[in-house]
Short mmCIF file of C-alpha atoms in Angstrom, two decimals:
data_model
loop_
_atom_site.label_atom_id
_atom_site.label_comp_id
_atom_site.label_asym_id
_atom_site.label_seq_id
_atom_site.Cartn_x
_atom_site.Cartn_y
_atom_site.Cartn_z
CA MET A 1 72.61 146.56 122.79
CA THR A 2 73.03 146.04 126.64
CA GLY A 3 73.62 148.35 129.16
CA VAL A 4 71.46 151.20 128.42
CA ASN A 5 68.52 150.66 131.08
CA PHE A 6 67.16 154.39 131.54
CA LEU A 7 65.38 154.51 128.28
CA GLY A 8 61.77 155.71 129.52
CA SER A 9 63.26 157.76 132.41
CA ALA A 10 62.17 161.19 130.77
CA SER A 11 58.60 160.08 129.91
CA GLY A 12 57.55 157.55 132.54
CA LEU A 13 56.68 155.30 129.98
CA PRO A 14 58.03 151.45 129.49
CA LEU A 15 59.99 152.23 126.64
CA ASN A 16 62.99 150.01 126.98
CA GLU A 17 60.50 146.94 127.58
CA LEU A 18 58.86 147.99 124.32
CA VAL A 19 62.61 148.17 122.60
CA ASN A 20 63.35 144.71 123.98
CA THR A 21 60.27 143.18 122.87
CA LEU A 22 60.73 144.36 119.14
CA VAL A 23 63.99 143.21 119.12
CA LYS A 24 63.32 139.93 120.74
CA THR A 25 60.79 139.78 117.69
CA GLU A 26 62.88 140.87 114.74
CA ARG A 27 65.70 138.03 116.24
CA ASP A 28 63.13 135.41 116.58
CA ALA A 29 61.70 135.83 113.03
CA LYS A 30 65.46 136.45 111.32
CA LEU A 31 67.21 133.89 113.19
CA SER A 32 65.08 130.92 113.72
CA ARG A 33 64.81 130.43 109.96
CA ILE A 34 68.61 130.53 109.84
CA THR A 35 69.32 128.06 113.29
CA SER A 36 66.90 125.51 111.95
CA THR A 37 68.60 125.28 108.53
CA ARG A 38 71.71 124.99 110.25
CA SER A 39 70.56 122.04 112.45
CA LYS A 40 69.18 120.35 109.77
CA LEU A 41 72.47 120.53 107.54
CA GLU A 42 74.81 119.51 110.67
CA SER A 43 72.40 116.66 111.29
CA SER A 44 72.37 115.65 107.55
CA LEU A 45 76.42 115.75 107.67
CA SER A 46 76.54 113.55 110.71
CA GLY A 47 74.34 111.00 109.13
CA VAL A 48 76.29 111.03 105.76
CA GLY A 49 79.34 110.31 107.89
CA ARG A 50 77.79 107.64 109.75
CA LEU A 51 76.19 105.97 106.75
CA LYS A 52 79.88 106.15 104.94
CA SER A 53 81.63 104.75 108.19
CA ALA A 54 79.12 101.85 107.81
CA LEU A 55 79.95 101.52 104.10
CA SER A 56 83.21 101.44 104.82
CA GLY A 57 83.04 98.68 107.54
CA PHE A 58 81.08 96.33 104.96
CA ARG A 59 83.48 97.00 102.69
CA ASP A 60 86.62 95.74 104.72
CA ALA A 61 84.77 92.74 105.06
CA VAL A 62 83.90 92.64 101.55
CA THR A 63 87.83 92.78 100.93
CA GLN A 64 88.15 89.83 102.98
CA LEU A 65 86.59 87.42 100.85
CA SER A 66 88.48 88.30 97.82
CA THR A 67 90.11 85.04 96.31
CA ASN A 68 93.58 85.50 97.86
CA ASN A 69 91.92 85.95 101.32
CA LEU A 70 89.33 83.41 100.94
CA ASN A 71 90.97 80.08 99.62
CA ALA A 72 94.12 80.09 101.58
CA ARG A 73 95.31 76.83 102.72
CA LYS A 74 96.14 76.33 106.24
CA ALA A 75 99.79 75.01 106.79
CA THR A 76 100.16 73.15 110.24
CA VAL A 77 103.53 72.00 111.50
CA ILE A 78 103.48 69.22 114.50
CA GLN A 79 107.00 69.84 115.83
CA PRO A 80 108.99 66.63 117.19
CA THR A 81 108.81 68.24 120.65
CA ASP A 82 106.77 70.59 122.30
CA ASN A 83 109.58 73.22 123.68
CA LYS A 84 111.01 74.09 120.43
CA THR A 85 110.08 75.27 117.01
CA TYR A 86 112.07 73.26 114.01
CA LEU A 87 110.13 74.08 110.99
CA GLU A 88 107.65 76.78 110.03
CA ALA A 89 105.71 76.56 106.87
CA SER A 90 103.39 78.47 104.33
CA ALA A 91 101.14 77.27 101.55
CA SER A 92 99.74 79.25 98.74
CA SER A 93 96.27 78.88 97.71
CA ARG A 94 97.09 76.46 95.12
CA ALA A 95 98.65 73.72 97.46
CA VAL A 96 97.08 70.29 97.07
CA VAL A 97 95.98 69.21 100.40
CA ALA A 98 98.12 66.53 101.79
CA ASN A 99 100.32 65.26 104.66
CA PHE A 100 104.26 65.19 105.00
CA ASP A 101 106.70 63.66 107.07
CA ILE A 102 109.89 66.32 107.03
CA ARG A 103 113.54 65.45 108.75
CA VAL A 104 115.70 68.55 108.99
CA GLN A 105 119.26 67.19 108.42
CA GLN A 106 121.36 70.12 108.51
CA LEU A 107 121.11 73.89 108.54
CA ALA A 108 122.59 76.36 105.82
CA SER A 109 125.28 78.38 107.55
CA GLY A 110 127.99 80.48 106.32
CA SER A 111 131.94 80.21 106.37
CA ARG A 112 134.48 81.07 109.50
CA LEU A 113 138.02 81.81 108.64
CA GLU A 114 141.00 82.68 111.31
CA SER A 115 144.27 83.89 111.04
CA ALA A 116 147.04 81.46 111.50
CA ASP A 117 148.35 81.01 115.15
CA GLY A 118 151.10 83.41 116.09
CA ALA A 119 150.44 85.88 113.13
CA PHE A 120 149.77 88.65 115.80
CA SER A 121 151.05 88.93 119.33
CA SER A 122 148.21 91.68 120.16
CA ALA A 123 145.10 93.33 118.95
CA ASN A 124 147.21 96.66 118.64
CA ASP A 125 149.97 94.87 116.01
CA VAL A 126 150.54 97.14 113.12
CA ILE A 127 149.14 95.07 109.84
CA ALA A 128 150.75 97.33 107.33
CA THR A 129 153.36 100.04 106.79
CA SER A 130 152.09 101.15 103.51
CA ASP A 131 148.60 101.63 102.36
CA GLY A 132 146.55 98.60 100.42
CA THR A 133 143.01 96.92 100.15
CA LEU A 134 141.36 94.04 101.13
CA THR A 135 138.48 92.66 99.10
CA PHE A 136 136.11 90.34 100.66
CA ALA A 137 133.91 87.89 98.29
CA ALA A 138 131.17 85.45 99.00
CA GLY A 139 128.75 84.05 96.63
CA ASP A 140 128.15 87.13 94.44
CA LYS A 141 128.64 89.56 97.03
CA THR A 142 131.48 91.65 97.62
CA PHE A 143 133.08 94.83 99.28
CA GLU A 144 136.33 96.41 99.84
CA VAL A 145 138.36 97.67 103.01
CA ALA A 146 141.00 100.31 102.42
CA VAL A 147 144.13 99.99 104.55
CA THR A 148 146.27 102.55 105.31
CA ALA A 149 149.66 102.52 106.62
CA GLY A 150 150.08 101.66 110.27
CA MET A 151 146.53 100.55 110.92
CA THR A 152 146.26 98.06 113.68
CA LEU A 153 144.71 94.81 113.73
CA ASN A 154 141.73 96.24 116.17
CA GLN A 155 141.38 99.10 113.58
CA LEU A 156 141.04 96.72 110.82
CA ARG A 157 138.25 94.83 112.79
CA GLN A 158 136.50 98.50 113.25
CA ALA A 159 136.82 98.95 109.66
CA ILE A 160 135.79 95.65 108.66
CA ASN A 161 132.51 95.83 110.65
CA SER A 162 131.46 99.58 109.71
CA ASN A 163 131.66 99.33 106.32
CA GLY A 164 128.59 100.53 104.47
CA ASP A 165 128.69 97.83 101.79
CA ASN A 166 129.36 95.22 104.30
CA PHE A 167 127.29 92.04 103.16
CA GLY A 168 127.28 90.26 106.46
CA VAL A 169 130.66 89.62 107.39
CA ASN A 170 131.41 89.99 111.38
CA ALA A 171 135.08 90.38 112.38
CA ASN A 172 136.19 89.76 116.05
CA ILE A 173 139.42 89.32 117.80
CA ILE A 174 140.32 86.51 120.05
CA ASN A 175 143.17 87.37 122.44
CA ALA A 176 144.49 83.88 123.16
CA GLY A 177 148.03 85.03 124.40
CA GLY A 178 150.86 82.49 124.53
CA ALA A 179 152.29 80.91 120.93
CA VAL A 180 148.64 81.71 119.63
CA GLY A 181 148.61 85.47 120.40
CA SER A 182 145.79 87.18 118.99
CA LYS A 183 143.56 85.73 116.07
CA LEU A 184 141.23 87.33 113.63
CA VAL A 185 138.27 85.62 113.39
CA LEU A 186 135.61 86.41 110.45
CA THR A 187 132.34 84.90 109.86
CA SER A 188 130.09 85.23 106.90
CA ASN A 189 126.07 85.06 106.45
CA ILE A 190 126.16 84.02 102.86
CA SER A 191 125.28 80.20 103.32
CA GLY A 192 125.29 77.39 101.04
CA ASP A 193 128.13 75.05 99.30
CA GLY A 194 130.80 76.92 97.52
CA ASN A 195 129.96 80.60 99.01
CA ASP A 196 132.91 80.43 101.48
CA LEU A 197 134.26 84.02 102.40
CA VAL A 198 137.34 84.76 100.32
CA ILE A 199 139.71 87.86 101.24
CA THR A 200 142.23 89.01 98.50
CA ASN A 201 144.67 91.72 98.70
CA ASN A 202 146.79 94.30 96.54
CA ASN A 203 149.81 94.72 98.81
CA ALA A 204 151.95 91.41 99.89
CA GLU A 205 151.96 92.87 103.51
CA LEU A 206 148.34 91.68 103.35
CA ASP A 207 148.85 88.23 103.16
CA PRO A 208 148.59 87.35 106.54
CA LEU A 209 145.12 88.76 106.57
CA SER A 210 144.17 86.95 103.22
CA SER A 211 143.01 83.59 102.13
CA GLY A 212 145.80 81.29 101.58
CA ALA A 213 148.23 78.77 103.40
CA SER A 214 150.07 81.42 105.14
CA GLY A 215 146.94 83.74 105.81
CA LEU A 216 143.35 82.99 106.66
CA THR A 217 142.10 79.47 106.70
CA VAL A 218 138.55 78.16 106.49
CA VAL A 219 137.73 76.55 109.77
CA THR A 220 133.94 75.87 109.09
CA PRO A 221 132.78 75.97 105.46
CA ALA A 222 129.64 77.49 104.15
CA GLN A 223 127.17 74.59 103.86
CA ASN A 224 123.66 73.91 102.50
CA ALA A 225 120.27 73.32 104.56
CA VAL A 226 119.52 69.40 104.14
CA ILE A 227 115.99 68.10 104.37
CA GLU A 228 114.00 64.81 103.66
CA VAL A 229 110.78 64.93 102.87
CA ASP A 230 109.00 61.58 102.64
CA GLY A 231 112.31 60.24 102.75
CA ILE A 232 113.23 62.28 99.47
CA THR A 233 116.43 64.39 100.32
CA ALA A 234 116.52 68.30 99.21
CA THR A 235 119.12 71.19 99.56
CA SER A 236 118.93 74.64 99.73
CA ALA A 237 121.60 77.45 100.03
CA THR A 238 119.79 79.42 102.81
CA ASN A 239 117.11 78.00 105.35
CA THR A 240 114.20 78.40 103.08
CA PHE A 241 113.06 75.97 100.51
CA THR A 242 110.58 77.56 98.16
CA ASN A 243 108.47 75.03 96.11
CA VAL A 244 110.50 71.66 97.48
CA ILE A 245 107.02 71.05 98.14
CA GLN A 246 104.94 72.81 94.95
CA GLU A 247 103.14 76.00 96.44
CA ILE A 248 104.80 75.37 99.72
CA GLU A 249 107.67 77.55 101.59
CA LEU A 250 109.31 75.76 104.68
CA LYS A 251 111.81 77.86 106.77
CA VAL A 252 113.78 75.43 108.64
CA LEU A 253 115.21 76.59 112.32
CA GLU A 254 116.70 73.57 113.95
CA VAL A 255 117.81 69.97 113.38
CA THR A 256 115.24 67.26 114.02
CA PRO A 257 116.04 65.00 116.75
CA ALA A 258 116.82 61.66 115.46
CA GLY A 259 114.04 59.34 114.75
CA ASN A 260 111.61 62.24 115.28
CA ASN A 261 110.49 64.26 112.64
CA ALA A 262 108.37 66.97 112.04
CA ARG A 263 104.85 66.23 110.28
CA LEU A 264 103.30 69.01 107.78
CA ASN A 265 99.42 68.98 106.96
CA ILE A 266 98.20 71.17 104.42
CA GLU A 267 94.39 71.88 104.53
CA MET A 268 91.59 73.77 103.50
CA ASP A 269 91.05 77.00 105.86
CA SER A 270 87.57 76.31 106.32
CA ALA A 271 87.27 77.62 109.61
CA GLY A 272 89.07 80.91 108.47
CA THR A 273 86.76 80.98 105.17
CA LYS A 274 83.38 80.63 107.59
CA GLU A 275 84.65 83.26 109.88
CA LYS A 276 84.98 85.68 106.91
CA VAL A 277 81.64 84.69 105.55
CA GLU A 278 80.03 85.21 109.15
CA ASN A 279 81.52 88.63 109.42
CA PHE A 280 80.70 89.60 105.89
CA ILE A 281 76.98 89.04 106.78
CA LYS A 282 77.34 90.71 110.33
CA LYS A 283 78.70 94.12 108.27
CA TYR A 284 75.98 94.04 106.08
CA ASN A 285 73.36 93.66 108.49
CA GLU A 286 74.88 96.56 110.62
CA LEU A 287 74.83 98.40 107.29
CA VAL A 288 71.09 97.59 107.26
CA ASP A 289 70.53 98.73 110.72
CA GLN A 290 72.42 102.01 110.18
CA VAL A 291 70.28 102.84 107.21
CA THR A 292 66.82 102.06 109.05
CA ALA A 293 67.93 104.31 111.51
CA LEU A 294 69.17 107.00 109.45
CA THR A 295 65.95 106.94 107.19
CA ARG A 296 63.42 106.62 110.15
CA PRO A 297 60.39 108.57 109.77
CA ARG A 298 59.10 111.05 112.43
CA THR A 299 56.13 109.79 114.31
CA LEU A 300 53.32 111.63 115.82
CA GLY A 301 51.19 110.77 118.91
CA SER A 302 47.35 110.36 118.30
CA ASP A 303 46.65 113.50 118.58
CA GLY A 304 48.31 113.92 115.19
CA LYS A 305 50.73 116.90 116.77
CA THR A 306 52.84 115.51 119.65
CA VAL A 307 56.21 114.04 117.92
CA THR A 308 56.91 110.89 119.52
CA ASN A 309 59.85 109.73 117.79
CA GLU A 310 62.11 112.35 115.89
CA GLY A 311 62.93 110.98 112.45
CA GLY A 312 66.56 109.84 111.39
CA ALA A 313 69.21 112.35 110.16
CA LEU A 314 68.68 111.27 106.43
CA THR A 315 64.65 110.84 106.38
CA GLY A 316 63.53 111.84 102.89
CA ASP A 317 67.08 111.40 101.52
CA SER A 318 67.20 109.10 98.43
CA LEU A 319 70.61 108.25 98.51
CA PRO A 320 70.72 105.53 101.32
CA ARG A 321 67.75 103.80 99.94
CA ASN A 322 69.30 103.75 96.33
CA ILE A 323 72.63 102.33 97.82
CA MET A 324 70.56 99.42 99.80
CA SER A 325 68.37 99.15 96.53
CA GLN A 326 71.53 98.17 94.28
CA LEU A 327 73.18 96.24 97.21
CA ARG A 328 70.48 93.85 97.43
CA GLY A 329 70.31 93.09 93.72
CA ILE A 330 74.05 92.59 93.85
CA LEU A 331 73.82 90.30 96.59
CA GLY A 332 70.66 88.22 94.92
CA ALA A 333 72.01 87.96 91.30
CA ASN A 334 72.98 84.88 89.95
CA PHE A 335 76.97 84.94 88.82
CA THR A 336 77.56 83.22 85.79
CA ASP A 337 81.17 82.96 86.10
CA ALA A 338 80.91 81.04 89.15
CA ASP A 339 81.07 77.39 89.35
CA GLU A 340 78.27 75.22 88.15
CA GLY A 341 75.82 74.91 91.34
CA PHE A 342 77.47 77.68 93.10
CA SER A 343 76.53 80.80 91.55
CA THR A 344 74.51 82.14 93.95
CA LEU A 345 74.37 82.94 97.89
CA TYR A 346 71.56 80.82 97.97
CA ALA A 347 73.41 77.83 96.84
CA MET A 348 75.94 78.22 99.43
CA GLY A 349 73.17 78.54 102.24
CA VAL A 350 73.22 82.63 102.59
CA THR A 351 69.17 83.99 102.11
CA PHE A 352 67.59 87.28 103.01
CA ASP A 353 65.47 87.35 106.32
CA LYS A 354 62.10 89.22 106.17
CA SER A 355 63.76 92.02 107.42
CA GLY A 356 65.98 92.41 104.56
CA LYS A 357 69.03 91.04 106.27
CA LEU A 358 71.69 88.33 105.53
CA GLU A 359 71.54 85.00 107.44
CA ILE A 360 72.41 81.39 107.18
CA SER A 361 69.09 79.81 108.45
CA THR A 362 68.68 76.36 110.37
CA SER A 363 65.19 76.35 109.07
CA THR A 364 64.29 73.25 107.35
CA ALA A 365 60.46 74.29 106.18
CA PHE A 366 59.13 72.43 103.16
CA GLY A 367 61.88 69.47 103.46
CA ALA A 368 64.69 71.45 102.00
CA ASP A 369 68.29 71.64 103.26
CA SER A 370 68.54 74.60 105.61
CA GLY A 371 71.09 77.41 104.94
CA LYS A 372 73.44 75.88 107.66
CA GLN A 373 73.41 72.75 105.99
CA ARG A 374 74.09 73.97 102.68
CA PHE A 375 76.90 76.33 104.02
CA ASP A 376 78.79 73.32 105.71
CA LYS A 377 78.29 71.03 102.77
CA ALA A 378 79.99 73.65 100.44
CA LEU A 379 82.82 74.57 102.77
CA SER A 380 83.69 71.00 103.40
CA GLN A 381 82.76 69.39 99.75
CA ASN A 382 83.37 72.57 97.59
CA PHE A 383 85.94 74.96 98.99
CA ASP A 384 87.38 76.36 95.95
CA SER A 385 83.77 76.99 94.53
CA VAL A 386 82.92 79.07 97.69
CA ALA A 387 86.13 80.98 96.97
CA ASN A 388 85.52 81.43 93.18
CA LEU A 389 81.90 82.77 93.79
CA PHE A 390 82.99 85.52 96.14
CA GLY A 391 86.55 86.01 95.01
CA GLY A 392 86.50 85.37 91.09
CA ASP A 393 87.08 88.04 88.46
CA ASN A 394 83.47 88.61 88.49
CA GLY A 395 82.31 87.47 91.47
CA ILE A 396 80.70 88.91 94.56
CA SER A 397 84.00 90.53 96.16
CA LYS A 398 84.75 92.55 93.01
CA LYS A 399 81.25 93.79 92.02
CA LEU A 400 80.46 94.74 95.74
CA ASP A 401 83.78 96.50 95.89
CA SER A 402 83.79 98.31 92.94
CA PHE A 403 80.16 99.65 93.77
CA ILE A 404 80.79 100.37 97.27
CA SER A 405 83.98 102.42 96.20
CA GLU A 406 82.07 104.84 93.83
CA PHE A 407 80.45 106.13 97.49
CA THR A 408 83.25 105.81 99.73
CA GLN A 409 86.37 106.67 97.87
CA SER A 410 88.35 110.12 98.24
CA GLY A 411 85.88 112.75 95.50
CA GLY A 412 83.33 109.78 95.58
CA ILE A 413 79.50 110.53 95.84
CA ILE A 414 79.23 110.65 99.45
CA ALA A 415 82.62 112.82 99.88
CA SER A 416 80.77 115.50 97.25
CA ARG A 417 77.79 115.34 99.58
CA GLU A 418 80.03 116.16 102.33
CA GLN A 419 81.67 118.86 100.61
CA THR A 420 78.19 120.42 99.86
CA LEU A 421 76.90 120.12 103.19
CA ARG A 422 79.85 121.95 104.90
CA SER A 423 79.86 124.49 102.47
CA GLN A 424 75.82 125.25 103.19
CA ILE A 425 76.90 124.96 106.96
CA ASP A 426 79.53 127.74 106.27
CA LYS A 427 77.01 129.84 104.37
CA SER A 428 74.54 129.63 107.06
CA THR A 429 77.35 130.55 109.60
CA LYS A 430 77.93 133.67 107.76
CA ASP A 431 74.30 134.19 107.47
CA LEU A 432 73.70 133.83 110.99
CA ALA A 433 76.80 136.14 111.46
CA ALA A 434 75.18 138.95 109.55
CA ALA A 435 71.84 138.45 110.98
CA ASN A 436 73.26 139.15 114.42
CA ARG A 437 74.78 142.35 112.91
CA TYR A 438 71.75 143.53 111.64
CA ILE A 439 69.94 143.02 114.89
CA ASP A 440 72.50 144.85 116.61
CA SER A 441 72.14 147.70 114.15
CA TYR A 442 68.27 147.81 114.28
CA GLU A 443 68.37 147.77 118.01
CA GLN A 444 70.65 150.79 118.30
CA THR A 445 68.35 152.31 115.79
CA LEU A 446 65.32 151.94 118.05
CA ARG A 447 66.84 152.93 121.04
CA ALA A 448 68.03 156.14 119.20
CA ARG A 449 64.66 156.60 117.88
CA TYR A 450 62.66 156.26 121.29
CA THR A 451 65.41 157.99 123.49
CA ALA A 452 64.60 161.09 121.10
CA LEU A 453 60.87 160.27 121.67
CA ASP A 454 61.34 159.82 125.61
CA SER A 455 63.27 163.15 125.84
CA LEU A 456 60.36 165.01 123.65
CA LEU A 457 57.78 163.46 125.76
CA GLY A 458 59.70 164.24 128.86
CA SER A 459 59.81 168.31 127.94
CA MET A 460 56.25 168.14 126.46
CA GLN A 461 55.15 166.92 130.25
CA ASN A 462 57.55 169.31 131.97
CA LEU A 463 56.01 172.11 129.78
CA ALA A 464 52.51 171.05 130.58
CA SER A 465 53.23 171.03 134.23
CA THR A 466 54.77 174.61 133.65
CA VAL A 467 51.64 175.90 132.02
CA THR A 468 49.23 174.35 134.40
CA ALA A 469 51.12 175.86 137.73
CA GLN A 470 51.23 179.32 135.70
CA LEU A 471 47.28 178.88 135.05
CA THR A 472 46.72 177.82 138.74
CA ASN A 473 48.26 181.14 140.26
CA LEU A 474 46.10 183.38 138.14
CA PRO A 475 43.52 185.36 139.96
CA GLY A 476 39.94 183.88 139.32
CA PHE A 477 41.24 180.87 137.69
CA THR A 478 39.93 177.52 138.98
CA LEU A 479 40.79 174.33 137.57
CA LYS A 480 38.04 171.67 137.56
CA LYS A 481 38.62 168.26 138.13
CA SER A 482 36.80 165.78 136.01
CA ARG A 483 34.53 163.30 137.71
#
């Protein structure tokens, strides 16, 4: 209780200092335990969060070791010229390593239709005096446009382009003038031989706007894309060729120059796999460092009392130690479903060092191949075996992902621990508020009691002074002073 500074003024005693001392003693006794507990809880919550983050980072690296990511094939296209892309390619993990010579003879395209010369003098010509419907079809796609009485050629163009069911027909008007007049030009993006745009109607007035001798004519037919792969001709209704070369997708963009073909190389992506494995090792070692920091014990000086290093946020907590123990067990296991000779991390050159971290060692102690030599050999000679060890159905990636998920997923072990810690922190907040209310009440009670005592002592001192003064005025009364 602040603002009360007159306690003791009546008696002359240091009662205000006494109350402040008593309140401080009570506050320290009540709050120190709560604040200490809260500090430890907040430190533990922060530590659990850092552990979860490190585990999640390691899990992300583990995910990149799944089969689909690890045994990918690298499709490289050597373009005929440096300033243009003629061909793009991608390969599945089942593609065979090989090289191909590819010539792009023709791109796939849709059809182009034009109205007859002189059919319309301008874009404002009325195309029909009664209602009707135009039906547009190409391949297996169709849509309809309603024509209303009095609609102009330009209004029809707008109706075609804005139709919500339009599958890719673009309508334009070329105003040539003279005998040609205004021509309606329609282009379709439905490509492939035999997929020309066809327009039909249910109103003879619309014949000039429909397919036929007196109406729209095909000036550019729809066509296939044509390529040659090592001299073998292949066609596609679109500019994408899927499995013309098994497990490979090709996308043609330009016709290649005469006598200058593109070159497609399908290779094992050993560089990408090496990078993913190295990142896996890096993230595991970062996890080891984080756990070491979180579980570091407090150290004392030579006097046995002075703290030289505070302990980690999770010192004494069994959770991080149990996680690391089980992770080391998984990483050091023999995976029986892997290919013969590649059932352990050691077989492909990955080992534990003295500090418990993973490494690809360059040491050739005892005359054996170094870890790096085994690793490079595995990537160059047994690429798919490496992928199977990590990404097989019962491989390292699946085992690690399943294990780590128990801790990092929503509702998992760490999430439950975090929820418990937050609940305990919330309780300590309420306990702190309650303790502060008690201290305020305690101070008010003390001040009320000592204010009454101060008043009583002051009254007694005043009475004593009055009595003494009266006695000294009595005849023959002498006040002896003590010596």
